[in-house]
Coordinates of N, CA and C in Angstrom, one line a residue:
X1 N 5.1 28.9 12.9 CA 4.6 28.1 11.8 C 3.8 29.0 10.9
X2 N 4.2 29.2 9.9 CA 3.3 29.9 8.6 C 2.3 29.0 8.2
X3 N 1.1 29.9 7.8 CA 0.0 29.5 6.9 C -0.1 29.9 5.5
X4 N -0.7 28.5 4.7 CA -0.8 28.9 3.5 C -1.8 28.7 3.0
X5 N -2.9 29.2 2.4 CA -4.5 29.3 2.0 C -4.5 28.3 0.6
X6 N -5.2 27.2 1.1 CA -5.6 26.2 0.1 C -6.6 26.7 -1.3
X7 N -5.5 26.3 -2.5 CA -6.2 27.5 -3.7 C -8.0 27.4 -4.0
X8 N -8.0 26.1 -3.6 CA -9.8 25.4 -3.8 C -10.3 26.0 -3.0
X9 N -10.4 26.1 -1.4 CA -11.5 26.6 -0.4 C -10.8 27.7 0.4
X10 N -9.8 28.3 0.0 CA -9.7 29.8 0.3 C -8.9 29.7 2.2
X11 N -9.6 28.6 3.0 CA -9.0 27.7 4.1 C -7.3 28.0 4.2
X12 N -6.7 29.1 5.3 CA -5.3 28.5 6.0 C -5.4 27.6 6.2
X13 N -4.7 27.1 5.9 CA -4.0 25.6 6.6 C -2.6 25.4 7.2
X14 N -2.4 24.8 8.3 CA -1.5 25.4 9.3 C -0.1 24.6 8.1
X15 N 0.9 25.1 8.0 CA 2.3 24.6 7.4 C 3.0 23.5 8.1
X16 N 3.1 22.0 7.5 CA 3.3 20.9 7.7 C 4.9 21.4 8.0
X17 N 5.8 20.9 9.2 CA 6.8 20.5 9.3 C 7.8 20.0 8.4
X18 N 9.0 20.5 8.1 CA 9.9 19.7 7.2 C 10.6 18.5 8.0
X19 N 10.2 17.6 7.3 CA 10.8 16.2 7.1 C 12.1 16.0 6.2
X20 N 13.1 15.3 7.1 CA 14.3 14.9 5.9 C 13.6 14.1 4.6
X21 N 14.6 14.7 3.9 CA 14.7 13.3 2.3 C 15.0 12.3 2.6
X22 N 14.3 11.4 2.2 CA 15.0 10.2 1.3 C 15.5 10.3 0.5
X23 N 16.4 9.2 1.0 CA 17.5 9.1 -0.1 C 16.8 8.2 -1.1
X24 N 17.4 8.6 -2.4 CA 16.5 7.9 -3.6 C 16.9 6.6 -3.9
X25 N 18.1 5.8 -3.0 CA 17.9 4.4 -3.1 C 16.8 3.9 -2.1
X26 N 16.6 4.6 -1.2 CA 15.2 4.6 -0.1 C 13.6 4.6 -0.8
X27 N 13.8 5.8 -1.9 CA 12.6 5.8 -2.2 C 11.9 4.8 -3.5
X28 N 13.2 4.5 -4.0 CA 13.2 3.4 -5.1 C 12.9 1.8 -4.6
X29 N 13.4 1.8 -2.8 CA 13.1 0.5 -2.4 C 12.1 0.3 -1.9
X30 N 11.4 1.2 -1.5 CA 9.5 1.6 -1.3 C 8.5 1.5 -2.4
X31 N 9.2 2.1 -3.5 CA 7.9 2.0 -5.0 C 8.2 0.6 -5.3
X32 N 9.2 -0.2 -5.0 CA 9.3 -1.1 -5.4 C 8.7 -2.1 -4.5
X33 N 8.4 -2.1 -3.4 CA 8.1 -2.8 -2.2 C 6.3 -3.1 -2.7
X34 N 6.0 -1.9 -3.3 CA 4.7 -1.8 -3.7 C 4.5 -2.7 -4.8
X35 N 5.2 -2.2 -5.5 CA 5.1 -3.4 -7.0 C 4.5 -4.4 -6.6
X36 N 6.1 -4.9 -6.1 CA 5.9 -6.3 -5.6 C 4.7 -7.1 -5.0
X37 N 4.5 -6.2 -3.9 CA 2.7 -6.5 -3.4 C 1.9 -7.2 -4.4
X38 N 1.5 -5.6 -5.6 CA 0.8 -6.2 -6.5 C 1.0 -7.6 -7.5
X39 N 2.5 -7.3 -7.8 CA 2.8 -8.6 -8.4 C 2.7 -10.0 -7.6
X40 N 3.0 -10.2 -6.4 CA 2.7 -11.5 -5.9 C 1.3 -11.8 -5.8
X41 N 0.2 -10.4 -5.3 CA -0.9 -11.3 -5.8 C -1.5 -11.6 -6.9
X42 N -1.4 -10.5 -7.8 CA -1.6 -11.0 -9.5 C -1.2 -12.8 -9.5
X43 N 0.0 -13.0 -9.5 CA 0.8 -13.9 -9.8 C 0.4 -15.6 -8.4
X44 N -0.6 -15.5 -8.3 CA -0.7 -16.1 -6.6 C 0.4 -16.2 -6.4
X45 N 1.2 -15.5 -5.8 CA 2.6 -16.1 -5.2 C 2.3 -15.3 -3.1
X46 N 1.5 -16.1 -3.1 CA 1.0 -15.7 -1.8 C 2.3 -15.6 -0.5
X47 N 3.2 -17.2 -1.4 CA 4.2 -17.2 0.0 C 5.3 -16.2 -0.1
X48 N 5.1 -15.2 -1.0 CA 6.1 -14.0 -0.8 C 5.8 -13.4 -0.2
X49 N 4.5 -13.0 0.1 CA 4.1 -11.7 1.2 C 4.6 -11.9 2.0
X50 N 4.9 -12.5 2.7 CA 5.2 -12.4 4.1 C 6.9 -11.8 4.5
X51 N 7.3 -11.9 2.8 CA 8.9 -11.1 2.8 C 8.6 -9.9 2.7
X52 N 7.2 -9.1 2.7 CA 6.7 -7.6 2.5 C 6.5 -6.8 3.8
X53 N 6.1 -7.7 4.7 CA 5.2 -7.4 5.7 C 6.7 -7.7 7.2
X54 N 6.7 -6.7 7.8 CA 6.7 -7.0 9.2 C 6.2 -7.8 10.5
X55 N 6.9 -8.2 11.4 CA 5.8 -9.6 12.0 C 4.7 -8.7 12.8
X56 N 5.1 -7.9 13.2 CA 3.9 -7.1 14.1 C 2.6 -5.9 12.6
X57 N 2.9 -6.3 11.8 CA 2.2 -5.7 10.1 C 0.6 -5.8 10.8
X58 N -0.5 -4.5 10.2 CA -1.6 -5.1 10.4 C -2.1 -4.1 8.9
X59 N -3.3 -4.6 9.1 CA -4.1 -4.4 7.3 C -5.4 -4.4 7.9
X60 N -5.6 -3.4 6.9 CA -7.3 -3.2 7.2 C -7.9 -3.3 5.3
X61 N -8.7 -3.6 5.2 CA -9.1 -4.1 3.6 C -10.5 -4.2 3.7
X62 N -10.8 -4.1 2.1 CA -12.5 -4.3 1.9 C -12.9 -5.7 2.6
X63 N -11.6 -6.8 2.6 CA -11.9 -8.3 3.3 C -11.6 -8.1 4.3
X64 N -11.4 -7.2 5.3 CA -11.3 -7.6 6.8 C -10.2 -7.1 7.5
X65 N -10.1 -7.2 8.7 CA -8.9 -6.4 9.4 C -8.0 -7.8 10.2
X66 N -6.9 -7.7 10.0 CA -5.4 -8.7 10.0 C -4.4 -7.8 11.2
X67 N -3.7 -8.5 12.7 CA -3.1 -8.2 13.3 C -1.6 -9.1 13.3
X68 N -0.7 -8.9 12.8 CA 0.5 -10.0 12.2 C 0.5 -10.1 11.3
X69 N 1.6 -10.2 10.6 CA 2.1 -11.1 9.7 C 1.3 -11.9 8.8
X70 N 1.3 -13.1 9.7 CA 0.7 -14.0 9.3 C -0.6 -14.0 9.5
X71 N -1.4 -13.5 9.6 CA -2.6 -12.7 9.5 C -3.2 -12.1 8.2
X72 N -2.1 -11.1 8.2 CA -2.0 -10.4 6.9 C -2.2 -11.2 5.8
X73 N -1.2 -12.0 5.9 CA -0.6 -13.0 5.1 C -2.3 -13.8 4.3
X74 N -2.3 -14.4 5.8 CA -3.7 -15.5 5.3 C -4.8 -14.7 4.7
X75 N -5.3 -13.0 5.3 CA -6.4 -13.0 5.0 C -6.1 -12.1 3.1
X76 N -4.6 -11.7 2.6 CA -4.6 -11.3 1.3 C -5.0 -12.7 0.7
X77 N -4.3 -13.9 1.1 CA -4.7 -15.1 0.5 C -6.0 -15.5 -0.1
X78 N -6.7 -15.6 1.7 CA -8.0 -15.5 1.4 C -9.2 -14.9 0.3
X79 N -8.5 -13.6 0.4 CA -9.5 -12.9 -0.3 C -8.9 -13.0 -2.2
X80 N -8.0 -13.8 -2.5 CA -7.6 -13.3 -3.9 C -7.8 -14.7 -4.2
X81 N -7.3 -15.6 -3.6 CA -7.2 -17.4 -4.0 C -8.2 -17.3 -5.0
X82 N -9.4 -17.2 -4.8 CA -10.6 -17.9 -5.9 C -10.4 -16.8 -7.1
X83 N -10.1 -16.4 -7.4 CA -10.0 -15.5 -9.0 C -8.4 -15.9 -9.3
X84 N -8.8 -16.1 -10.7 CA -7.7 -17.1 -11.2 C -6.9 -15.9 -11.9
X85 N -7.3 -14.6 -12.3 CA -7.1 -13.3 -13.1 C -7.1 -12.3 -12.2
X86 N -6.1 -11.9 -11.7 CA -6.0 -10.6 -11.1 C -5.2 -10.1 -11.5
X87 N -5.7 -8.6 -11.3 CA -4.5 -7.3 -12.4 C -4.7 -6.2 -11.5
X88 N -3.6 -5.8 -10.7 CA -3.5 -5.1 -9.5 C -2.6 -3.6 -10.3
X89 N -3.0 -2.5 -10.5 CA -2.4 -1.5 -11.0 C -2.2 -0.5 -10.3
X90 N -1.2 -0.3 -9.6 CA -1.2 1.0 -9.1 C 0.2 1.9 -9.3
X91 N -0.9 3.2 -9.3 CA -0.1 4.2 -9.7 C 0.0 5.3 -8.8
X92 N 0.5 6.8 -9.0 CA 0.9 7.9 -8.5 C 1.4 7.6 -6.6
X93 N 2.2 6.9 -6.9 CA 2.9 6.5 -5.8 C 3.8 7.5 -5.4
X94 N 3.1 8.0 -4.4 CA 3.7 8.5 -3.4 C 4.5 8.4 -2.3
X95 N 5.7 8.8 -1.9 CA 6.5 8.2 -0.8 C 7.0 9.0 0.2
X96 N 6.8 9.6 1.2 CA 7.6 10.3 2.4 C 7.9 9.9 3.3
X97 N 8.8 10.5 4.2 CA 9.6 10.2 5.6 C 8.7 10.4 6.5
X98 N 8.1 9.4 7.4 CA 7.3 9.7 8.5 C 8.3 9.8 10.1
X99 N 9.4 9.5 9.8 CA 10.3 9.4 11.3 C 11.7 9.5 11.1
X100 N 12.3 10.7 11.9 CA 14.1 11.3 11.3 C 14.0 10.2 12.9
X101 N 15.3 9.3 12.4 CA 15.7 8.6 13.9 C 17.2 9.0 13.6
X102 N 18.3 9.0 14.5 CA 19.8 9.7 14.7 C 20.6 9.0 13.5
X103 N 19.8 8.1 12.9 CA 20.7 6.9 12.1 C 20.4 7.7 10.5
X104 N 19.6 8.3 10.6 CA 18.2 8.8 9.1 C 16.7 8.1 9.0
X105 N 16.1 8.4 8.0 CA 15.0 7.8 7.9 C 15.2 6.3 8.7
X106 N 14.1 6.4 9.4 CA 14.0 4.7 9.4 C 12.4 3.8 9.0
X107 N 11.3 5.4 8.6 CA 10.2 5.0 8.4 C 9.4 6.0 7.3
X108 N 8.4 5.3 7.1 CA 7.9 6.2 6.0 C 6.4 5.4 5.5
X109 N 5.8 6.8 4.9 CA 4.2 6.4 4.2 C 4.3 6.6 3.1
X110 N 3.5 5.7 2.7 CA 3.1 5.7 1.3 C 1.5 5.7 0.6
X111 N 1.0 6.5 -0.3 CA 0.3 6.3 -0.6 C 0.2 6.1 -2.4
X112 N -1.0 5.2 -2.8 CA -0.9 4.9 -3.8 C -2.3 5.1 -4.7
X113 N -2.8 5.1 -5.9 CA -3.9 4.4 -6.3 C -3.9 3.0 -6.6
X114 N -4.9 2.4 -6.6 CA -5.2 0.9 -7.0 C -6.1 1.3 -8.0
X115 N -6.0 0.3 -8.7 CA -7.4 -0.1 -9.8 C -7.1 -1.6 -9.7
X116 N -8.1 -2.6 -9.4 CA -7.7 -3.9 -9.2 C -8.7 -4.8 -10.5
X117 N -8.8 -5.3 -11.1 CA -9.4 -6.3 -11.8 C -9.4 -7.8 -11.1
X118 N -10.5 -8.3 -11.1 CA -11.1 -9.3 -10.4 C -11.5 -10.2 -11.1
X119 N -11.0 -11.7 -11.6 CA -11.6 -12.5 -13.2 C -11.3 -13.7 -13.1
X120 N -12.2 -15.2 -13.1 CA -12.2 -16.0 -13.1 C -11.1 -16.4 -14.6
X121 N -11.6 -17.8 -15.1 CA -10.6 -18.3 -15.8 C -10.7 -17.6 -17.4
X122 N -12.2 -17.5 -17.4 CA -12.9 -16.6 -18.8 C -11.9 -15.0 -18.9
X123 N -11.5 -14.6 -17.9 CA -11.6 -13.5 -18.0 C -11.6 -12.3 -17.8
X124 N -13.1 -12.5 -17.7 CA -14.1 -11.4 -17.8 C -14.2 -10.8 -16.5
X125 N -13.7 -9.6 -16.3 CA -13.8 -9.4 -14.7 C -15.1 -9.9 -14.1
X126 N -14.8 -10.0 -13.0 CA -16.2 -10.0 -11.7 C -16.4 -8.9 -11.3
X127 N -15.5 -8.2 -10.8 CA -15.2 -6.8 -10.4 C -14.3 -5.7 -10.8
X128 N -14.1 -4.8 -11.0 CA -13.0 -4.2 -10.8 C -13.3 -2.5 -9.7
X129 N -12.5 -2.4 -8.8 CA -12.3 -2.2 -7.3 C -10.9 -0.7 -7.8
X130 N -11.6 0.3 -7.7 CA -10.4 1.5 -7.4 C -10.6 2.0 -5.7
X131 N -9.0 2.3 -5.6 CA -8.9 2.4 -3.9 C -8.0 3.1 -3.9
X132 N -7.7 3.6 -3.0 CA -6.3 4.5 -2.4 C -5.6 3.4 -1.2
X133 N -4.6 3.4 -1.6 CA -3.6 2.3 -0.8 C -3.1 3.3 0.1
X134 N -2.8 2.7 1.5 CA -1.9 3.6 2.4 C -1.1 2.5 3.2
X135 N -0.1 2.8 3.2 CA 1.3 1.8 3.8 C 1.3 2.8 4.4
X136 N 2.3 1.9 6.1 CA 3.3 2.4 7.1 C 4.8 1.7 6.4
X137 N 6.0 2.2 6.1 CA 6.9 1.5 6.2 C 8.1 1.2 7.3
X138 N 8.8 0.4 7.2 CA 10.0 0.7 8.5 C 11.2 0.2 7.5
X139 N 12.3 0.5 8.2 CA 13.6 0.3 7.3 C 13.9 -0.4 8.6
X140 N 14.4 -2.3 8.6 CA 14.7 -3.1 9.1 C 16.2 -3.3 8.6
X141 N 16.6 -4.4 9.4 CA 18.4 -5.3 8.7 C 17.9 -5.3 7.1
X142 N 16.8 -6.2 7.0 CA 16.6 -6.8 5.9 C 16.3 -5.8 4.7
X143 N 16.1 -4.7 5.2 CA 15.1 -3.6 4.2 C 13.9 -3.4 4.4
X144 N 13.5 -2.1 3.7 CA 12.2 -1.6 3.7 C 10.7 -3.1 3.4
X145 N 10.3 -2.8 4.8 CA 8.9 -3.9 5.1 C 7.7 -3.0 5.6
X146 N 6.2 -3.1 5.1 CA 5.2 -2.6 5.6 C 5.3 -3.7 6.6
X147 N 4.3 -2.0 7.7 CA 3.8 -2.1 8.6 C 2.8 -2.1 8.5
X148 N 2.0 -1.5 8.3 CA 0.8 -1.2 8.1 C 0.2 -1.1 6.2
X149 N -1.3 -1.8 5.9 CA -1.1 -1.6 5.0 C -3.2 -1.2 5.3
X150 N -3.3 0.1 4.1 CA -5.4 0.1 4.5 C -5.6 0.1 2.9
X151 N -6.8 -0.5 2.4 CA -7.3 -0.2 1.6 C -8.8 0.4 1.2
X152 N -8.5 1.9 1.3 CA -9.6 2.5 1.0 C -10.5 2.4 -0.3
X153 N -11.7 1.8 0.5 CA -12.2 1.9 -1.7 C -12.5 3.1 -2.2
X154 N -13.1 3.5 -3.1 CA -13.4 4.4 -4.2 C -14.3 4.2 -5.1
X155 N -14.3 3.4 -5.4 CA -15.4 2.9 -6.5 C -15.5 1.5 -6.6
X156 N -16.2 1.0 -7.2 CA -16.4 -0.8 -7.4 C -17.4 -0.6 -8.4
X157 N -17.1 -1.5 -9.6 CA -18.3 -2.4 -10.7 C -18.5 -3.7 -10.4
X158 N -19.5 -4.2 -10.6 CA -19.4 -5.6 -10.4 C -20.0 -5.8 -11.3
X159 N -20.3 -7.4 -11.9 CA -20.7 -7.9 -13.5 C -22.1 -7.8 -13.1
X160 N -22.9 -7.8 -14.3 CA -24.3 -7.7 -14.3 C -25.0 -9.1 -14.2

């Protein structure tokens, strides 16, 4: 395994493993898997999550930690239901192969930024919330479904 010296702190760092590609109808069904997320809860469209998520899915969030599905399910509900304005943006979406199975990919991580806006009927945010998103994915019959989803914060404003 070769080392390569990280240009900021001068630090070897041992050389990650090559992982297969995805295939880019794979990586196209992942950035999109994300969208989606954001757009169903912008949109309250709560009862689509659970077409996102895996039944064994867990989440960890600024609202709380979720084991299932339906878990997941209730506690994104939870936490978004009362703001009538949500604007879920995320960018620099990242996508790799976490698992070569004999068939190809069958899993993968993702990481993303969020910037979230938080706003009653006026508005006017309550909050707005930057995070780094991290998905587990799995490639099922049905298609690519998180497994795992964390929301790391980063910053938060709240109104004065």
């Amino acid at each position: 395994m070769t080392r390569s010296a990280d240009t900021t702190t001068g630090v070897a760092a041992p050389a990650l493993p090559a992982l297969p590609a995805l295939a880019a109808d794979d990586r196209a069904e992942l950035t999109d898997l994300v969208s989606r997320l954001g757009a169903a809860l912008d949109e309250h469209r709560f009862d689509v999550l659970a077409g996102l998520f895996t039944a064994d899915a867990t989440a960890r969030t600024p609202g709380g930690t979720a084991e299932g599905r339906d878990a997941v399910v209730a506690q994104a509900t939870r936490n978004h239901v009362g703001y009538e304005r949500l604007h879920h943006v995320m960018t620099n979406v990242l996508v790799e192969p976490a698992h070569d199975a004999a068939d190809g990919v069958r899993s993968a991580r993702i990481r993303a930024n969020l910037t979230a806006h938080f706003a009653h009927a006026d508005g006017v945010p309550v909050q707005v919330l930057g995070a780094v998103y991290r998905f587990g994915a799995q490639k099922t019959d049905a298609g690519w479904r998180f497994t795992e989803l964390q929301v790391a914060p980063v910053w938060r404003t709240a109104a004065a």
